[in-house]
Coordinates of C-alpha atoms and ligand atoms in Angstrom, one line a residue:
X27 CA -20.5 57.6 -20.5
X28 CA -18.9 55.4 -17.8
X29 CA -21.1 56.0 -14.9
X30 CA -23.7 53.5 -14.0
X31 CA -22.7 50.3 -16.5
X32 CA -23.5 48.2 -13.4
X33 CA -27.4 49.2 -13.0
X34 CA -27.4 51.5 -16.5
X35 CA -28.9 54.3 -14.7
X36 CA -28.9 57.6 -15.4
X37 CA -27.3 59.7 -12.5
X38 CA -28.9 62.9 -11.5
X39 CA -28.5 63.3 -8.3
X40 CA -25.7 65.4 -7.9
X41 CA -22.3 66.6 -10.3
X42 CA -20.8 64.5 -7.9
X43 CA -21.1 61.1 -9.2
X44 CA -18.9 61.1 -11.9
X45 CA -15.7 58.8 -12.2
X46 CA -12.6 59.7 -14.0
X47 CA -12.2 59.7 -17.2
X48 CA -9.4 57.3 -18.4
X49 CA -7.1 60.7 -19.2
X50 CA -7.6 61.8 -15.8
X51 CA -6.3 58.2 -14.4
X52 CA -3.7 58.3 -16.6
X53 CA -2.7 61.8 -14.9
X54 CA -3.3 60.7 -11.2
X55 CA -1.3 57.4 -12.1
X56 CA 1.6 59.4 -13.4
X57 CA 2.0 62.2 -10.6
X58 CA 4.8 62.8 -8.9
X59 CA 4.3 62.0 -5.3
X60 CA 5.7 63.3 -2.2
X61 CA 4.4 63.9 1.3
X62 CA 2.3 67.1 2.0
X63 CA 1.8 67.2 5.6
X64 CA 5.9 67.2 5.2
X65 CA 5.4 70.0 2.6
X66 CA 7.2 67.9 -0.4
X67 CA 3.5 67.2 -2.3
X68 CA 4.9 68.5 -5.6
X69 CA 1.7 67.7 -7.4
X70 CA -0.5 69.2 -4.6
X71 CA 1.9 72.5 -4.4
X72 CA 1.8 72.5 -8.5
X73 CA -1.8 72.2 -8.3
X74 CA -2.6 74.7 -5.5
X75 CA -0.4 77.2 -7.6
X76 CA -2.4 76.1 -10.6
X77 CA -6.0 77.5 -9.1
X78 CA -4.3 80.7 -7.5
X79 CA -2.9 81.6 -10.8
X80 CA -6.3 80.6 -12.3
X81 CA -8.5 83.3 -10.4
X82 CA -5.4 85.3 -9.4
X83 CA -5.4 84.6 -5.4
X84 CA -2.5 84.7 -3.5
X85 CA -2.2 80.9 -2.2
X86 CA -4.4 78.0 -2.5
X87 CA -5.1 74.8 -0.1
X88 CA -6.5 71.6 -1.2
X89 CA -8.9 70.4 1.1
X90 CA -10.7 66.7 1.4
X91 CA -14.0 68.5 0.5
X92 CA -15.9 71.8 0.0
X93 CA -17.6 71.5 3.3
X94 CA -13.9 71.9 5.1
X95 CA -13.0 74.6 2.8
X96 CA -15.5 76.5 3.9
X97 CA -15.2 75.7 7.7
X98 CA -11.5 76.7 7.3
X99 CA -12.3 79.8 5.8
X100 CA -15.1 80.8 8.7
X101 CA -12.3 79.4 11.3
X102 CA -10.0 81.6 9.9
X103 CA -12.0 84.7 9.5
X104 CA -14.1 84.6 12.6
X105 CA -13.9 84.2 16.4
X106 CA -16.2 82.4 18.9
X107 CA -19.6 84.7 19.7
X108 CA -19.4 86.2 15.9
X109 CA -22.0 86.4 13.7
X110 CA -22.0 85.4 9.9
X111 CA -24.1 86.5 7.1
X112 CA -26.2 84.1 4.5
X113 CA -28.7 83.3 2.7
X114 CA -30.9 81.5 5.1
X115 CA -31.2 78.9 1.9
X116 CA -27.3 78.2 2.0
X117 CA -25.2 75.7 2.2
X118 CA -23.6 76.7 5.4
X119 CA -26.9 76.4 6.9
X120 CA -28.6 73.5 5.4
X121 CA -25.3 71.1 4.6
X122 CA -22.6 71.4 6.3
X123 CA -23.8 69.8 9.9
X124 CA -23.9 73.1 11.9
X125 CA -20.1 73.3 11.3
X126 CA -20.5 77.3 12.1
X127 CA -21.2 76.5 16.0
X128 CA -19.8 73.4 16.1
X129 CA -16.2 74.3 14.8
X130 CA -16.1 78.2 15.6
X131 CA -18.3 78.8 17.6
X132 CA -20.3 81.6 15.4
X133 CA -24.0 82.0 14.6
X134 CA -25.4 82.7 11.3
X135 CA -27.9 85.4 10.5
X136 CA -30.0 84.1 7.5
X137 CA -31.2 86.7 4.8
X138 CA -34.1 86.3 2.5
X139 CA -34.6 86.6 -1.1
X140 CA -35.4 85.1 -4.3
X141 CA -32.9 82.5 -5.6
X142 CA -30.3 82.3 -2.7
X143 CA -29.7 86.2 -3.3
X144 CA -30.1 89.0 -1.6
X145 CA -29.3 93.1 -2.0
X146 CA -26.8 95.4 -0.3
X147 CA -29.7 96.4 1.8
X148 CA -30.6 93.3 3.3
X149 CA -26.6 93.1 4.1
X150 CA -26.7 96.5 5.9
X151 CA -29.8 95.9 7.5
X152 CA -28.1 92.7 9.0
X153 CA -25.4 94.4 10.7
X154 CA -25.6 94.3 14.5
X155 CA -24.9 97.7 16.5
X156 CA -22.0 98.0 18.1
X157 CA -23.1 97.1 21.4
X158 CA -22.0 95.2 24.3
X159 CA -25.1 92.7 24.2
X160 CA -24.7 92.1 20.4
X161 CA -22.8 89.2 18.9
X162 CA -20.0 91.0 16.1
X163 CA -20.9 91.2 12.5
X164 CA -17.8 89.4 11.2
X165 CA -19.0 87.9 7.7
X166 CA -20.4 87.7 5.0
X167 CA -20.8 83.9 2.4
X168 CA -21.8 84.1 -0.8
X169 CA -22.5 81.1 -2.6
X170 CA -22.0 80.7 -6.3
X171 CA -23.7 79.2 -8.3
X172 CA -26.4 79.1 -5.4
X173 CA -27.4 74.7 -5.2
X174 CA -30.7 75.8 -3.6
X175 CA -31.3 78.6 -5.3
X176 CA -31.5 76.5 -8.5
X177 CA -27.8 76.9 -9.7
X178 CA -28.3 80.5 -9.8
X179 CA -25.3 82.8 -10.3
X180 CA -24.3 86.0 -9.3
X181 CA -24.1 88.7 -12.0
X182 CA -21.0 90.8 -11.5
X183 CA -23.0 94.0 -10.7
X184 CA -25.0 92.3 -7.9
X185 CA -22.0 90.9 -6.0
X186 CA -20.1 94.4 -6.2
X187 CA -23.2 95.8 -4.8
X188 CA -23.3 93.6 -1.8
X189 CA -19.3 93.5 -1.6
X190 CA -18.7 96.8 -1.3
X191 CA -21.9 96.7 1.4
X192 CA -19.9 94.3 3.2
X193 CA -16.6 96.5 3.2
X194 CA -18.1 99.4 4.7
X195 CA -18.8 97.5 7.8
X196 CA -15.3 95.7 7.7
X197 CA -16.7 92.4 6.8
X198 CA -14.3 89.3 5.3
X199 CA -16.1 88.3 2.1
X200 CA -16.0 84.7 1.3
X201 CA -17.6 82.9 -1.6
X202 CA -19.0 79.7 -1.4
X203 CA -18.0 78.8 -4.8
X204 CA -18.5 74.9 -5.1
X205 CA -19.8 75.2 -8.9
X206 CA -17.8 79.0 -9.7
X207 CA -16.8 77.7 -12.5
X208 CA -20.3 76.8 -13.9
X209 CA -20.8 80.7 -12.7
X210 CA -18.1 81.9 -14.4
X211 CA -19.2 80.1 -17.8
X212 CA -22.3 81.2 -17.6
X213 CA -22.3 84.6 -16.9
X214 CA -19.3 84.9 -18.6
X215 CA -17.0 86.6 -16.3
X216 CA -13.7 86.0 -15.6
X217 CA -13.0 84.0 -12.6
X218 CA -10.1 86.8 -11.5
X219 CA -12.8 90.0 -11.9
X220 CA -15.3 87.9 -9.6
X221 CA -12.6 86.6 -7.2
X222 CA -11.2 90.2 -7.0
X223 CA -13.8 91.3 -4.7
X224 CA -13.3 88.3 -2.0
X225 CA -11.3 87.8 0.4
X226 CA -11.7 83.8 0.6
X227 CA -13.0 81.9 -1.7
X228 CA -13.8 77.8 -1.8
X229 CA -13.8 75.4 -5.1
X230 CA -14.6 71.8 -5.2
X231 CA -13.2 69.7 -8.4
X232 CA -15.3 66.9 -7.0
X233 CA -18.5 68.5 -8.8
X234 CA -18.9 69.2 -12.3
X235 CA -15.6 69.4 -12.7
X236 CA -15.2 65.9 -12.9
X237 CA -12.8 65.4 -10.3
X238 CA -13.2 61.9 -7.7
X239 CA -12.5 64.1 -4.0
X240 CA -10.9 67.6 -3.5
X241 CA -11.9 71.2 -2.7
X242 CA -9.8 74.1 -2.8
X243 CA -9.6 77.1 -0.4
X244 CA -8.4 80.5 -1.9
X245 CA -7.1 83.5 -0.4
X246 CA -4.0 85.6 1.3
X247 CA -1.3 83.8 1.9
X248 CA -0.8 84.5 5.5
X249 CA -4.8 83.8 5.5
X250 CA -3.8 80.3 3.6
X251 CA -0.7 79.4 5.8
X252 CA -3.1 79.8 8.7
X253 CA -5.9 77.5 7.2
X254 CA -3.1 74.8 6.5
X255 CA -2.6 74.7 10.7
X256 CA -6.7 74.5 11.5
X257 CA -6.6 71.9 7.9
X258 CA -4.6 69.9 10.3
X259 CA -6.4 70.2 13.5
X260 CA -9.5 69.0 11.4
X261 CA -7.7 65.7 10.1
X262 CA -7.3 67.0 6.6
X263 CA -3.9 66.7 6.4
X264 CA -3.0 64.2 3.6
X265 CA 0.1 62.7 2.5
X266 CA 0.1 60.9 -1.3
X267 CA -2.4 63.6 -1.7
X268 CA -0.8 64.5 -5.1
X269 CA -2.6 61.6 -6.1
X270 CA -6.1 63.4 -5.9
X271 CA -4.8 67.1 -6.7
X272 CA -3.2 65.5 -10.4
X273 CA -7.1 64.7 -11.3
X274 CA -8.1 68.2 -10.0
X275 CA -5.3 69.9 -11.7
X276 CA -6.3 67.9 -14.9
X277 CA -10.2 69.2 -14.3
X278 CA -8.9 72.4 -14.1
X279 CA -7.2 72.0 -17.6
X280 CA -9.9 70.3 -19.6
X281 CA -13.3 70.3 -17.6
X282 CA -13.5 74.2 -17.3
X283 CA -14.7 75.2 -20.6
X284 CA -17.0 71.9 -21.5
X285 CA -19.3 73.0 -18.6
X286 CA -21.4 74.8 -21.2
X287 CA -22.1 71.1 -22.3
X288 CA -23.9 70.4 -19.1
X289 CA -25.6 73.6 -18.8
X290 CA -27.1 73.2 -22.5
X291 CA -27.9 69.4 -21.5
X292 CA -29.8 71.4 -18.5
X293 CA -32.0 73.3 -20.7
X294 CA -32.7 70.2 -22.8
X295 CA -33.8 68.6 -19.8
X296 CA -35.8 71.7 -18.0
X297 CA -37.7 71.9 -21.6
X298 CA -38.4 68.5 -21.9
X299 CA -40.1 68.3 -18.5
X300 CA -41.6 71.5 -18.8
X301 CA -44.2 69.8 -21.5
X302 CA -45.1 67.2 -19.5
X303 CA -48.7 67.5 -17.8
X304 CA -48.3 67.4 -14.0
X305 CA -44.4 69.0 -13.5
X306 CA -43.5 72.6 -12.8
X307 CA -40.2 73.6 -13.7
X308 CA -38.5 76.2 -11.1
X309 CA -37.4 79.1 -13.7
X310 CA -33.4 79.8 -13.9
X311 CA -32.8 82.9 -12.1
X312 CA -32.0 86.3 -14.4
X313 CA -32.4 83.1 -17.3
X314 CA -29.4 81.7 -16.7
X315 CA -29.6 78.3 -16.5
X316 CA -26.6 76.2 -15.4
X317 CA -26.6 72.3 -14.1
X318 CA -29.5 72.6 -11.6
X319 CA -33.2 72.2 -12.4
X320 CA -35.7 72.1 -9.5
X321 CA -39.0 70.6 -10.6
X322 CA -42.0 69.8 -8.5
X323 CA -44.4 66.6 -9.6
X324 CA -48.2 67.4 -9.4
X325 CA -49.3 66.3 -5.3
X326 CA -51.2 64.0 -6.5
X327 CA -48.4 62.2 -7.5
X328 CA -47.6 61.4 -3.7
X329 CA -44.8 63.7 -3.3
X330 CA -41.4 64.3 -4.1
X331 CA -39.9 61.5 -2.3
X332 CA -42.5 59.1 -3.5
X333 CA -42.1 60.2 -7.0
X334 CA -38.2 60.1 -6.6
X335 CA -38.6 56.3 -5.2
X336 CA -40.6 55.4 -8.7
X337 CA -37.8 56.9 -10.8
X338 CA -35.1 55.3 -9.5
X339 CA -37.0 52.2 -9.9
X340 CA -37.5 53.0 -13.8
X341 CA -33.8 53.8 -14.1
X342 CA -33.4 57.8 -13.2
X343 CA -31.9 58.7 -10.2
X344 CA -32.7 62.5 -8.6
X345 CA -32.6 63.4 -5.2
X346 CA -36.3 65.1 -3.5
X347 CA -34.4 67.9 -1.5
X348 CA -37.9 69.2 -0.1
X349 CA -41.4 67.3 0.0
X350 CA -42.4 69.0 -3.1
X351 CA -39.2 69.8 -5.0
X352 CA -36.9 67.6 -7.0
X353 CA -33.4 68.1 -8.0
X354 CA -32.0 66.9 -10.8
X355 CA -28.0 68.0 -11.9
X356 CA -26.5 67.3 -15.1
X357 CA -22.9 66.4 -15.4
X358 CA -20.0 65.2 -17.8
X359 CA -21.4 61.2 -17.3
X360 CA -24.4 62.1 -19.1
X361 CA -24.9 63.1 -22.5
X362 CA -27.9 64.6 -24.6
X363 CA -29.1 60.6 -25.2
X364 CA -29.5 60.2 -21.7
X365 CA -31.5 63.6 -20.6
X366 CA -33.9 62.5 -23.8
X367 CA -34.0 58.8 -22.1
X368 CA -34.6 60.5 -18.8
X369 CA -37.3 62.6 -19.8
X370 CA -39.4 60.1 -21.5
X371 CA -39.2 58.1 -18.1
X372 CA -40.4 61.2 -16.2
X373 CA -43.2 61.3 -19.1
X374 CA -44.3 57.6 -18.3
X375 CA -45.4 58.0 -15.0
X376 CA -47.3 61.0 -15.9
X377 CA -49.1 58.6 -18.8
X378 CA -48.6 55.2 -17.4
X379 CA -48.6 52.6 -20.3
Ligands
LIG17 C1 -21.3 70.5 -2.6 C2 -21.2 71.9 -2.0 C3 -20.3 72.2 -1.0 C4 -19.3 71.2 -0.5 O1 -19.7 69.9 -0.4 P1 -18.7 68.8 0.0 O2 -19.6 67.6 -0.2 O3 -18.3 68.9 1.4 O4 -17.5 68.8 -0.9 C5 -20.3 73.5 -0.6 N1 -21.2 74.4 -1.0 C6 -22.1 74.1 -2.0 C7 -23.0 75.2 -2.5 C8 -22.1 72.8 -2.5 O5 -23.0 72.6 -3.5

């Protein structure tokens, strides 16, 4: 635990607030360095190849963040006037600063259904005629696990369904895969069987992975070389970025298979706050819980935010991502002590001393 000394906090905001670990230092201070905008990065190309070989895609590009992953790969697939598919709950739509219009010039048709998923039917039923007056169905994002949805994951059976949904009608496949790995654990596939039916896929190391900054984009590698020209355009190219890739390529070495560790710590903490009087806990979806719990404090309480405001101020920090609903994410800077520690707060202003 090395998050926090300053304020002694505990940080459940988001999988992104971890610092490295001193091992992962030790491998960012010992990287090899070159220049990768002058394509002699040898611990960004090592890494890159690392993650390709890792869920068997062609080529891989590190990006400064998930949300430009996922921008390249819509760039890349799309053109101005096209129409993407998603969940209307994604993160396409609610995070990444209308990024779709903004950077190419695409709309987004937004699908309904429980969780942040949807069925094969809802994907056909999205597809625009061929018509003059209709924008082109070019797209289709999956995101895995799904951060709204409750860090719900897509079993292997739905996705095909929806996949091969989106190949009849000649759609690129991309998954929004910020937390696949916490996917992959716990359904228990293998991240090459899932990333077998995309076309493009995005990973950030910067979440439970441990990692300080750093996405990856996955794909072709004509599809990849492209990206690396619009990663440019955007001001992601980087130069000592070895630097950042050594402490994703050491998260992708050691921080894969504790994930089960946060996802156990999640269903300690989901139970725990399930008991006490005035909080519903969202259910996981299919019961699979990762490192997402949504819970939603009695009204009475004042509301999320409110009740967000008076836990920071007792020492737990969570983020109230709707009026009614809190988030809270575990990670690998807090252990079982801490969810225990975090509950009993949560408990105290249910039954104030
Ligand atoms: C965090 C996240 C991203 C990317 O976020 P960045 O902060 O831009 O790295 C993308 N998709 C999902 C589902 C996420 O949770």
């Amino acid at each position: 635990m090395n998050i926090n000394e300053s304020n002694n906090s505990i940080d459940l905001r988001s999988d992104t607030v971890t610092r490295p670990t001193d091992a992962m230092w030790d491998a960012m201070r010992s990287a090899p360095l070159g220049d990768d905008v002058l394509g002699d990065e040898p611990s960004v190309q090592a890494f890159e190849e690392a993650v390709a070989a890792k869920v068997g895609k062609e080529a891989a590009l590190f990006t400064p963040s998930g949300t430009m992953a996922n921008q390249l790969a819509i760039r890349g697939a799309c053109e101005a006037g096209d129409e993407i598919i998603a969940h209307r709950e994604s993160h396409i739509i609610h995070y990444e600063t209308g990024g779709p219009a903004a950077l190419s010039g695409c709309m987004v048709a937004g699908l309904d259904g429980d969780a942040g998923m949807f069925a094969a039917d809802a994907v056909h039923a999205a597809i625009r005629h061929r018509d003059i007056h209709a924008p082109r169905s070019r797209m289709l994002v999956v995101e895995n696990t799904h951060n709204r949805g409750g860090g719900s994951v897509w079993s292997m059976e739905r996705f095909r369904s929806v996949t091969d949904a989106a190949r009849e009608h000649h759609l690129h496949v991309h998954v929004d895969g910020a937390r696949f790995f916490n996917a992959a654990t716990a359904a228990g596939y293998e991240p090459s069987e899932f990333a077998a039916l995309t076309d493009t896929m995005s990973i950030c190391f910067s979440k439970g992975l441990g990692a300080p900054v750093g996405s990856v984009l996955l794909g072709p590698r004509k599809f990849i070389d492209r990206s690396r020209r619009f990663r440019k355009m955007l001001g992601g190219g980087m130069r000592q970025s070895g630097i950042l890739a050594a402490a994703g390529h050491y998260a992708l070495d050691h921080h894969v298979a504790r994930l089960a560790e946060d996802h156990a710590n999640a269903v300690r903490l989901a139970d725990g706050l399930a008991k006490i009087h005035g909080i519903d806990v969202d259910s996981p979806f299919d019961g699979l819980r990762t490192n997402i719990v949504f819970f939603r404090p009695d009204p009475a309480w004042g509301g999320a935010p409110a009740v967000a405001e008076q836990l920071s101020a007792r020492g737990v920090k969570v983020l109230a991502l709707d009026p009614d609903r809190i988030r809270a994410i575990t990670h690998l800077d807090v252990d079982g002590a801490d969810i225990d520690r975090a509950i009993e707060i949560v408990a105290g202003l249910a039954h104030p001393a």
